[in-house]
Amino acid sequence: MGDTDLFQSLKGGLIVSCQALDDEPLYGAETMAKLAKAAQMGGAIGIRANTTQDIMAIQEVVDLPIIGLVKKEYKDSEVFITPTINELQELINTDVDIIALDATDRKRPNGEELKDLINLAHCSDKYVMADISTFEEGMLAVKLGADCLSTTLSGYTPYSPQSDEPDYELLKRLVQYSPVPVIGEGRVSTPEQAREILRFNAHAVVVGSAITRPQLITKRFVDIINEEEEENEQESINKSKLRVND
Amino acid sequence: MGDTDLFQSLKGGLIVSCQALDDEPLYGAETMAKLAKAAQMGGAIGIRANTTQDIMAIQEVVDLPIIGLVKKEYKDSEVFITPTINELQELINTDVDIIALDATDRKRPNGEELKDLINLAHCSDKYVMADISTFEEGMLAVKLGADCLSTTLSGYTPYSPQSDEPDYELLKRLVQYSPVPVIGEGRVSTPEQAREILRFNAHAVVVGSAITRPQLITKRFVDIINEEEEENEQESINKSKLRVND
């Protein structure tokens, strides 16, 4: 698929992130493949996936563009989304269309540098999605050759806004200044938020946990149910106070 | 668990329905067990599950009360949730706490009768959840001995209100008149709707697809994203009309 065709196919659409780490109940490549198939059935136009095992299992049952990444923690760095050349090389050896990697302004493991990772990906005919947390990081990633930007890491670096909502401000600013497509990602909990992100002219929107992490979807239902109970309790307290004051 | 304890443990809580038929991407007992575990992690207080295979797999990893059912289609009837003595007996042979069965006013397969199914469940020390679609069906199920009612089938019989929303009116009326607990179930898409159902004094609320059917969750995101596009197109048309009229 050529550059134009690939990014054109993602335009205005929903990319579903299908990930479960080894301490999550849905962990396992077979289950991730089932989730990706479900996402395609529901109308997703791309899949974001972690680990080469998951990616290969997904590609057996789904024919959508895949944004691949490999999460790995290193002791000398906070960067964990495709942090080093090693994870990048694993992904280059698969059939993914786009490789997502941390492009924040933080020290990478082994003193590696972002520009070298981007160059290696390009030499291997892979596109790079730069996961960033601030406007400046996005602009730097573009300068270093990133093929698209994603707001994935806003809220996950200590110096970006800490919020439960998508970072609409970051998205708007990137859309205004970035010469490459900007993807809205991170803390998208509802269809209305996804719609809002596309309304701000994001090229596409990525939704993960709200679709593919049932433990977090359940928790969201439970939290909102309990909020109401607390409000009612608070109301009762206020009413009893009122009675005292009467 | 005694009657009081069991129903007390469900009070005000979220029951997650973990089901996938054999034409769905998440089909399989192992996957359903993973979903049920996720639901428990997220704070669910009960699980509703279909088929004895799924129920047994779920009970290996989850220690919540289980509402069991067996879906089966028969040629001579529209009733398919635990429709006959056969499926009921399968469930009696498992460790489920409550058996859900169709208690609508429709002819059952083989000319069987609801009261006989309820009696058999009770003789085998199982509680019965009557899945109904109208107020009258609920009242009849209570008379025949149902231990709780669920609004599951409103919208799924031709004579009940056809809507995309939960049937709040049915729920309110049942809560007012039923001597047994009333569970809100059916077309609960959002946490706010679940909260609304509990606000109307449902004993508990059951959520299924919105948590455990990623193909439908994805579709909901895609539909709402596309709605907006259509609105924008409509807006453009209106604006161009305006311009013509200027």
Coordinates of C-alpha atoms in Angstrom, one line a residue:
Chain A
M1 CA 0.0 0.0 0.0
G2 CA 1.5 3.4 -1.0
D3 CA 1.9 6.2 1.5
T4 CA -1.1 8.1 0.2
D5 CA -3.4 5.0 0.0
L6 CA -2.4 3.9 3.6
F7 CA -3.0 7.2 5.3
Q8 CA -6.1 7.9 3.0
S9 CA -7.6 4.6 4.2
L10 CA -7.3 5.8 7.9
K11 CA -8.8 9.2 7.3
G12 CA -11.8 10.1 9.5
G13 CA -11.9 6.6 10.9
L14 CA -11.7 4.7 14.2
I15 CA -8.5 2.8 15.0
V16 CA -9.1 0.2 17.8
S17 CA -6.2 -0.5 20.1
C18 CA -6.2 -4.2 21.1
Q19 CA -3.8 -4.7 23.9
A20 CA -3.5 -6.6 27.2
L21 CA -0.3 -6.8 29.2
D22 CA 0.5 -10.1 31.0
D23 CA -1.1 -9.1 34.2
E24 CA -4.5 -8.4 32.5
P25 CA -7.4 -10.9 32.3
L26 CA -7.6 -10.8 28.4
Y27 CA -3.8 -11.4 28.0
G28 CA -2.9 -13.7 25.1
A29 CA -2.5 -13.4 21.3
E30 CA -5.5 -15.6 20.6
T31 CA -7.8 -13.4 22.6
M32 CA -6.3 -10.2 21.0
A33 CA -7.0 -11.7 17.6
K34 CA -10.6 -12.2 18.6
L35 CA -10.9 -8.6 19.8
A36 CA -9.3 -7.3 16.6
K37 CA -11.8 -9.3 14.5
A38 CA -14.6 -7.9 16.6
A39 CA -13.3 -4.4 16.0
Q40 CA -13.2 -4.9 12.2
M41 CA -16.7 -6.3 12.3
G42 CA -17.8 -3.2 14.2
G43 CA -16.3 -0.8 11.5
A44 CA -12.7 -0.1 12.7
I45 CA -10.4 1.0 9.9
G46 CA -7.1 0.1 11.6
I47 CA -5.8 -1.8 14.6
R48 CA -3.1 -0.8 17.1
A49 CA -1.4 -3.8 18.7
N50 CA 1.5 -4.6 21.1
T51 CA 4.0 -7.5 20.7
T52 CA 4.9 -9.3 17.5
Q53 CA 2.9 -12.4 18.8
D54 CA -0.3 -10.4 19.0
I55 CA 0.4 -8.7 15.7
M56 CA 0.9 -12.0 13.9
A57 CA -2.2 -13.5 15.4
I58 CA -4.2 -10.5 14.5
Q59 CA -3.0 -10.5 10.9
E60 CA -4.2 -14.0 10.5
V61 CA -7.9 -13.0 11.0
V62 CA -8.0 -9.3 10.1
D63 CA -6.9 -7.5 6.9
L64 CA -6.8 -3.9 8.3
P65 CA -3.7 -1.7 8.5
I66 CA -1.8 -2.5 11.7
I67 CA 0.0 0.0 13.9
G68 CA 2.5 -2.1 15.8
L69 CA 4.5 -1.4 18.9
V70 CA 6.5 -3.4 21.5
K71 CA 6.2 -2.3 25.1
K72 CA 9.3 -3.0 27.2
E73 CA 10.5 -1.5 30.4
Y74 CA 14.2 -0.6 30.9
K75 CA 15.8 0.3 34.2
D76 CA 17.6 3.4 32.9
S77 CA 14.6 5.1 31.2
E78 CA 10.9 5.9 31.5
V79 CA 10.4 5.3 27.8
F80 CA 8.6 2.0 27.2
I81 CA 6.7 2.1 23.8
T82 CA 9.2 0.6 21.3
P83 CA 12.0 2.1 23.3
T84 CA 15.1 0.7 21.6
I85 CA 16.4 -0.5 18.3
N86 CA 15.8 -4.1 19.5
E87 CA 12.0 -3.7 19.8
L88 CA 12.0 -1.7 16.6
Q89 CA 13.9 -4.5 14.8
E90 CA 11.3 -7.0 16.0
L91 CA 8.6 -4.9 14.4
I92 CA 10.5 -4.4 11.2
N93 CA 10.6 -8.1 10.9
T94 CA 6.8 -8.3 10.9
D95 CA 4.3 -7.2 8.3
V96 CA 3.1 -4.1 10.2
D97 CA 2.3 -0.9 8.2
I98 CA 3.2 1.7 10.8
I99 CA 5.4 1.4 13.8
A100 CA 4.5 3.5 16.9
L101 CA 7.2 4.6 19.2
D102 CA 7.7 6.9 22.1
A103 CA 8.9 10.3 20.8
T104 CA 8.8 12.2 24.0
D105 CA 11.6 14.3 25.2
R106 CA 12.9 11.8 27.7
K107 CA 16.2 9.9 27.8
R108 CA 15.9 6.6 25.9
P109 CA 17.5 3.4 27.2
N110 CA 21.1 2.7 26.3
G111 CA 21.5 6.4 25.4
E112 CA 19.8 5.7 22.0
E113 CA 18.4 8.6 20.0
L114 CA 14.9 9.1 18.4
K115 CA 16.4 10.1 15.1
D116 CA 18.3 6.9 14.7
L117 CA 15.1 4.8 15.3
I118 CA 13.1 6.8 12.8
N119 CA 15.9 6.5 10.2
L120 CA 16.1 2.7 10.7
A121 CA 12.4 2.4 10.3
H122 CA 12.5 4.4 7.1
C123 CA 15.4 2.4 5.7
S124 CA 13.2 -0.7 6.3
D125 CA 10.2 0.9 4.5
K126 CA 8.1 1.3 7.6
Y127 CA 6.1 4.4 8.5
V128 CA 6.6 5.9 12.0
M129 CA 3.8 7.1 14.3
A130 CA 5.4 9.4 16.9
D131 CA 3.6 9.0 20.3
I132 CA 4.1 12.4 22.0
S133 CA 2.9 14.3 25.0
T134 CA 3.4 17.9 24.1
F135 CA 3.3 20.3 21.1
E136 CA 7.1 20.7 21.1
E137 CA 7.7 17.0 21.1
G138 CA 5.4 16.7 18.1
M139 CA 7.2 19.4 16.2
L140 CA 10.5 17.9 16.9
A141 CA 9.3 14.4 15.8
V142 CA 8.1 15.9 12.5
K143 CA 11.5 17.5 12.0
L144 CA 13.2 14.1 12.6
G145 CA 10.9 12.6 9.9
A146 CA 7.9 11.1 11.8
D147 CA 5.2 10.2 9.3
C148 CA 2.4 10.9 11.7
L149 CA 1.9 12.1 15.2
S150 CA -0.3 10.7 18.0
T151 CA -1.3 12.4 21.2
T152 CA -1.0 9.0 23.0
L153 CA 1.3 10.1 25.8
S154 CA -0.3 13.4 27.0
G155 CA -1.0 12.8 30.6
Y156 CA 1.6 10.1 30.9
T157 CA 4.7 12.3 31.1
P158 CA 5.0 14.4 34.3
Y159 CA 5.2 17.6 32.4
S160 CA 2.0 17.2 30.3
P161 CA -1.5 18.1 31.5
Q162 CA -2.8 15.5 33.9
S163 CA -6.5 14.9 33.1
D164 CA -9.1 12.2 32.6
E165 CA -10.1 13.7 29.3
P166 CA -8.5 13.6 25.8
D167 CA -6.0 16.5 25.4
Y168 CA -8.1 18.5 22.9
E169 CA -5.8 21.6 23.2
L170 CA -2.7 19.7 22.2
L171 CA -4.6 18.1 19.3
K172 CA -5.9 21.4 18.0
R173 CA -2.5 23.0 18.1
L174 CA -0.8 20.0 16.4
V175 CA -3.5 19.9 13.7
Q176 CA -2.9 23.6 13.0
Y177 CA 0.9 23.3 12.6
S178 CA 1.8 19.8 11.7
P179 CA 2.6 19.0 8.1
V180 CA 1.9 15.3 8.8
P181 CA -1.4 13.6 9.9
V182 CA -2.2 14.0 13.6
I183 CA -4.0 11.1 15.3
G184 CA -6.1 11.7 18.5
E185 CA -5.3 9.1 21.1
G186 CA -5.3 8.7 24.9
R187 CA -8.2 8.7 27.4
V188 CA -11.0 8.5 24.8
S189 CA -13.8 7.0 26.9
T190 CA -16.9 7.8 25.0
P191 CA -18.1 7.9 21.3
E192 CA -18.8 11.6 21.9
Q193 CA -15.2 12.3 22.7
A194 CA -14.1 10.3 19.6
R195 CA -16.4 12.5 17.5
E196 CA -15.1 15.6 19.1
I197 CA -11.5 14.6 18.2
L198 CA -12.5 14.2 14.6
R199 CA -14.4 17.4 14.7
F200 CA -11.0 19.1 15.5
N201 CA -9.7 17.6 12.3
A202 CA -7.6 14.8 13.7
H203 CA -6.7 12.5 10.8
A204 CA -8.1 9.5 12.8
V205 CA -8.9 8.6 16.4
V206 CA -7.6 5.7 18.4
V207 CA -9.7 4.1 21.1
G208 CA -8.4 1.3 23.3
S209 CA -9.5 0.5 26.8
A210 CA -13.1 1.8 26.3
I211 CA -13.6 -1.0 23.7
T212 CA -11.1 -3.7 24.5
R213 CA -10.5 -3.6 28.3
P214 CA -13.7 -5.0 29.9
Q215 CA -12.3 -4.6 33.4
L216 CA -12.0 -0.8 32.8
I217 CA -15.4 -0.6 31.1
T218 CA -16.9 -2.4 34.0
K219 CA -15.1 -0.1 36.5
R220 CA -16.5 2.9 34.6
F221 CA -20.1 1.6 35.0
V222 CA -19.5 0.8 38.7
D223 CA -17.9 4.2 39.4
I224 CA -20.7 6.1 37.8
I225 CA -23.3 4.0 39.6
N226 CA -21.6 4.6 43.0
E227 CA -21.1 8.3 42.3
E228 CA -24.8 8.5 42.2
E229 CA -25.1 6.7 45.5
E230 CA -22.6 9.0 47.1
E231 CA -24.5 12.0 45.8
N232 CA -27.7 10.6 47.3
E233 CA -26.0 10.0 50.6
Q234 CA -24.7 13.6 50.4
E235 CA -28.2 14.8 49.6
S236 CA -29.5 12.9 52.6
I237 CA -26.9 14.5 54.8
N238 CA -27.6 17.9 53.4
K239 CA -31.3 17.3 53.9
S240 CA -30.8 16.2 57.5
K241 CA -28.6 19.3 58.0
L242 CA -31.4 21.4 56.6
R243 CA -33.8 19.8 59.0
V244 CA -31.5 20.6 61.9
N245 CA -31.3 24.2 60.7
D246 CA -35.1 24.5 60.2
Chain B
M1 CA -25.8 -19.0 50.2
G2 CA -29.3 -18.4 51.6
D3 CA -32.0 -16.6 49.8
T4 CA -31.6 -13.4 51.7
D5 CA -27.8 -13.4 51.4
L6 CA -27.7 -14.1 47.7
F7 CA -30.2 -11.4 46.7
Q8 CA -28.7 -9.1 49.3
S9 CA -25.3 -9.5 47.7
L10 CA -26.7 -8.4 44.3
K11 CA -28.5 -5.3 45.7
G12 CA -27.6 -2.0 44.0
G13 CA -24.9 -3.7 42.0
L14 CA -23.8 -4.3 38.4
I15 CA -24.2 -7.8 36.9
V16 CA -22.2 -8.3 33.8
S17 CA -23.6 -10.6 31.1
C18 CA -20.7 -12.5 29.4
Q19 CA -22.1 -14.2 26.3
A20 CA -21.0 -14.9 22.7
L21 CA -22.9 -17.1 20.4
D22 CA -21.1 -19.4 17.9
D23 CA -21.2 -16.8 15.1
E24 CA -19.6 -14.1 17.3
P25 CA -15.8 -13.3 17.3
L26 CA -15.4 -13.8 21.1
Y27 CA -17.1 -17.2 21.1
G28 CA -15.6 -19.8 23.4
A29 CA -15.7 -20.8 27.1
E30 CA -12.1 -19.8 27.7
T31 CA -12.6 -16.3 26.3
M32 CA -15.9 -15.9 28.3
A33 CA -14.0 -16.9 31.5
K34 CA -11.5 -14.1 30.8
L35 CA -14.3 -11.6 30.3
A36 CA -15.9 -12.7 33.5
K37 CA -12.7 -12.3 35.4
A38 CA -12.3 -8.8 33.9
A39 CA -15.9 -8.0 35.0
Q40 CA -15.1 -9.1 38.6
M41 CA -11.9 -7.1 38.6
G42 CA -13.9 -4.0 37.5
G43 CA -16.4 -4.4 40.4
A44 CA -19.2 -6.6 39.0
I45 CA -21.2 -8.3 41.7
G46 CA -22.6 -11.1 39.5
I47 CA -22.2 -12.7 36.1
R48 CA -24.9 -13.8 33.7
A49 CA -23.8 -16.5 31.3
N50 CA -25.0 -18.8 28.6
T51 CA -24.3 -22.6 28.2
T52 CA -23.0 -25.0 30.8
Q53 CA -19.5 -24.9 29.2
D54 CA -19.2 -21.2 29.7
I55 CA -20.6 -21.3 33.2
M56 CA -18.2 -24.0 34.3
A57 CA -15.2 -22.2 32.7
I58 CA -16.3 -19.0 34.4
Q59 CA -16.7 -20.6 37.8
E60 CA -13.1 -21.8 37.7
V61 CA -11.8 -18.2 37.7
V62 CA -14.6 -16.1 39.3
D63 CA -16.3 -16.5 42.7
L64 CA -19.4 -14.3 42.0
P65 CA -23.0 -15.5 42.0
I66 CA -23.9 -16.8 38.5
I67 CA -27.1 -16.4 36.7
G68 CA -27.2 -19.2 34.2
L69 CA -29.2 -19.8 31.0
V70 CA -29.0 -22.0 27.9
K71 CA -30.1 -20.5 24.6
K72 CA -31.6 -22.9 22.2
E73 CA -33.8 -22.4 19.2
Y74 CA -36.8 -24.7 18.5
K75 CA -38.8 -24.8 15.3
D76 CA -42.2 -24.6 17.0
S77 CA -41.5 -21.6 19.2
E78 CA -40.0 -18.2 19.5
V79 CA -38.9 -18.9 23.1
F80 CA -35.1 -19.5 23.2
I81 CA -33.8 -18.5 26.7
T82 CA -33.8 -21.8 28.6
P83 CA -36.9 -22.8 26.6
T84 CA -37.5 -26.4 27.8
I85 CA -37.0 -28.8 30.6
N86 CA -33.9 -30.2 28.8
E87 CA -32.0 -26.9 29.0
L88 CA -33.3 -26.3 32.5
Q89 CA -32.0 -29.8 33.6
E90 CA -28.6 -29.0 32.1
L91 CA -28.4 -25.9 34.3
I92 CA -29.7 -27.7 37.4
N93 CA -26.8 -30.1 37.0
T94 CA -24.3 -27.1 37.3
D95 CA -23.5 -25.0 40.3
V96 CA -25.4 -21.9 39.2
D97 CA -27.2 -19.8 41.8
I98 CA -30.0 -18.5 39.7
I99 CA -31.5 -19.9 36.5
A100 CA -32.8 -17.3 33.9
L101 CA -35.6 -18.4 31.7
D102 CA -38.0 -16.9 29.2
A103 CA -41.2 -16.1 31.0
T104 CA -43.0 -14.3 28.2
D105 CA -46.5 -15.1 27.2
R106 CA -45.5 -17.1 24.2
K107 CA -46.0 -20.8 23.4
R108 CA -43.0 -22.8 24.6
P109 CA -41.5 -25.7 22.5
N110 CA -43.2 -29.1 22.9
G111 CA -46.2 -27.5 24.6
E112 CA -44.3 -27.2 27.8
E113 CA -45.5 -24.8 30.5
L114 CA -43.7 -22.1 32.5
K115 CA -45.1 -23.2 35.8
D116 CA -43.6 -26.7 35.4
L117 CA -40.2 -25.3 34.7
I118 CA -40.3 -23.0 37.7
N119 CA -41.5 -25.9 39.9
L120 CA -38.7 -28.2 38.7
A121 CA -36.1 -25.5 39.3
H122 CA -37.4 -25.0 42.9
C123 CA -37.5 -28.8 43.6
S124 CA -33.8 -28.7 42.6
D125 CA -33.1 -25.8 45.0
K126 CA -32.4 -23.2 42.2
Y127 CA -33.8 -19.7 42.1
V128 CA -35.6 -18.5 39.0
M129 CA -35.1 -15.2 37.2
A130 CA -38.1 -14.6 34.9
D131 CA -37.1 -12.8 31.8
I132 CA -40.2 -10.9 30.7
S133 CA -41.2 -8.2 28.2
T134 CA -44.4 -6.7 29.8
F135 CA -45.8 -5.9 33.1
E136 CA -48.5 -8.6 32.8
E137 CA -45.9 -11.2 32.1
G138 CA -44.0 -10.1 35.2
M139 CA -47.0 -10.3 37.4
L140 CA -47.9 -13.8 36.1
A141 CA -44.3 -15.0 36.6
V142 CA -44.5 -13.8 40.3
K143 CA -47.8 -15.7 40.7
L144 CA -46.1 -18.9 39.3
G145 CA -43.3 -18.5 41.8
A146 CA -40.4 -16.6 40.1
D147 CA -37.8 -15.5 42.6
C148 CA -37.0 -12.3 40.7
L149 CA -38.0 -10.6 37.5
S150 CA -35.8 -9.1 34.7
T151 CA -36.8 -6.7 32.0
T152 CA -34.5 -8.6 29.5
L153 CA -37.1 -9.3 26.8
S154 CA -38.8 -5.9 26.5
G155 CA -38.3 -5.0 22.8
Y156 CA -37.7 -8.6 21.8
T157 CA -41.3 -9.6 21.7
P158 CA -43.4 -8.1 18.9
Y159 CA -46.0 -6.7 21.5
S160 CA -43.5 -4.9 23.7
P161 CA -42.3 -1.3 23.1
Q162 CA -39.6 -1.3 20.3
S163 CA -36.9 1.1 21.4
D164 CA -33.1 1.5 21.6
E165 CA -33.3 2.6 25.2
P166 CA -33.9 0.6 28.4
D167 CA -37.6 0.1 29.2
Y168 CA -37.7 2.5 32.2
E169 CA -41.6 2.6 32.3
L170 CA -41.8 -1.2 32.6
L171 CA -39.2 -1.2 35.3
K172 CA -40.9 1.5 37.3
R173 CA -44.2 -0.3 37.2
L174 CA -42.7 -3.6 38.1
V175 CA -40.8 -2.1 41.0
Q176 CA -44.0 -0.6 42.3
Y177 CA -46.0 -3.8 42.2
S178 CA -43.6 -6.8 42.4
P179 CA -43.1 -8.5 45.7
V180 CA -39.9 -10.0 44.4
P181 CA -36.7 -8.2 43.3
V182 CA -36.8 -6.6 39.8
I183 CA -33.6 -6.5 37.8
G184 CA -33.1 -3.9 35.0
E185 CA -31.8 -5.5 31.8
G186 CA -31.8 -5.0 28.1
R187 CA -30.3 -2.3 25.9
V188 CA -28.3 -0.6 28.7
S189 CA -25.6 1.1 26.6
T190 CA -24.1 3.7 29.0
P191 CA -23.1 4.0 32.6
E192 CA -25.7 6.8 32.9
Q193 CA -28.5 4.5 31.8
A194 CA -27.3 1.9 34.4
R195 CA -27.4 4.6 37.1
E196 CA -30.9 5.6 36.0
I197 CA -32.2 2.1 36.3
L198 CA -30.9 1.8 39.9
R199 CA -32.3 5.2 40.6
F200 CA -35.7 3.7 39.8
N201 CA -35.1 1.2 42.6
A202 CA -34.2 -1.8 40.4
H203 CA -32.6 -4.4 42.7
A204 CA -29.6 -4.6 40.3
V205 CA -28.8 -3.9 36.7
V206 CA -27.5 -6.2 34.1
V207 CA -25.2 -4.9 31.3
G208 CA -24.0 -7.2 28.5
S209 CA -23.0 -6.0 25.0
A210 CA -21.8 -2.6 26.2
I211 CA -19.1 -4.3 28.2
T212 CA -18.5 -7.7 26.6
R213 CA -19.3 -7.4 22.9
P214 CA -16.4 -5.3 21.4
Q215 CA -18.0 -5.6 17.9
L216 CA -21.0 -3.7 19.2
I217 CA -19.0 -1.2 21.2
T218 CA -16.9 -0.5 18.1
K219 CA -20.1 -0.1 16.1
R220 CA -21.5 2.4 18.6
F221 CA -18.3 4.5 18.3
V222 CA -18.4 4.3 14.5
D223 CA -22.1 5.1 14.3
I224 CA -21.8 8.2 16.4
I225 CA -18.7 9.4 14.5
N226 CA -20.5 9.0 11.2
E227 CA -23.7 10.6 12.5
E228 CA -21.6 13.7 13.1
E229 CA -20.3 13.6 9.5
E230 CA -23.8 13.3 8.2
E231 CA -24.8 16.3 10.3
N232 CA -21.9 18.2 8.9
E233 CA -22.8 17.3 5.4
Q234 CA -26.4 18.4 6.2
E235 CA -25.0 21.6 7.6
S236 CA -23.0 22.2 4.5
I237 CA -26.1 21.6 2.4
N238 CA -28.1 24.0 4.6
K239 CA -25.3 26.6 4.4
S240 CA -25.1 26.3 0.7
K241 CA -28.9 26.6 0.5
L242 CA -28.5 29.7 2.7
R243 CA -26.0 31.1 0.4
V244 CA -28.3 30.5 -2.6
N245 CA -31.0 32.3 -0.7
D246 CA -28.8 35.2 0.4

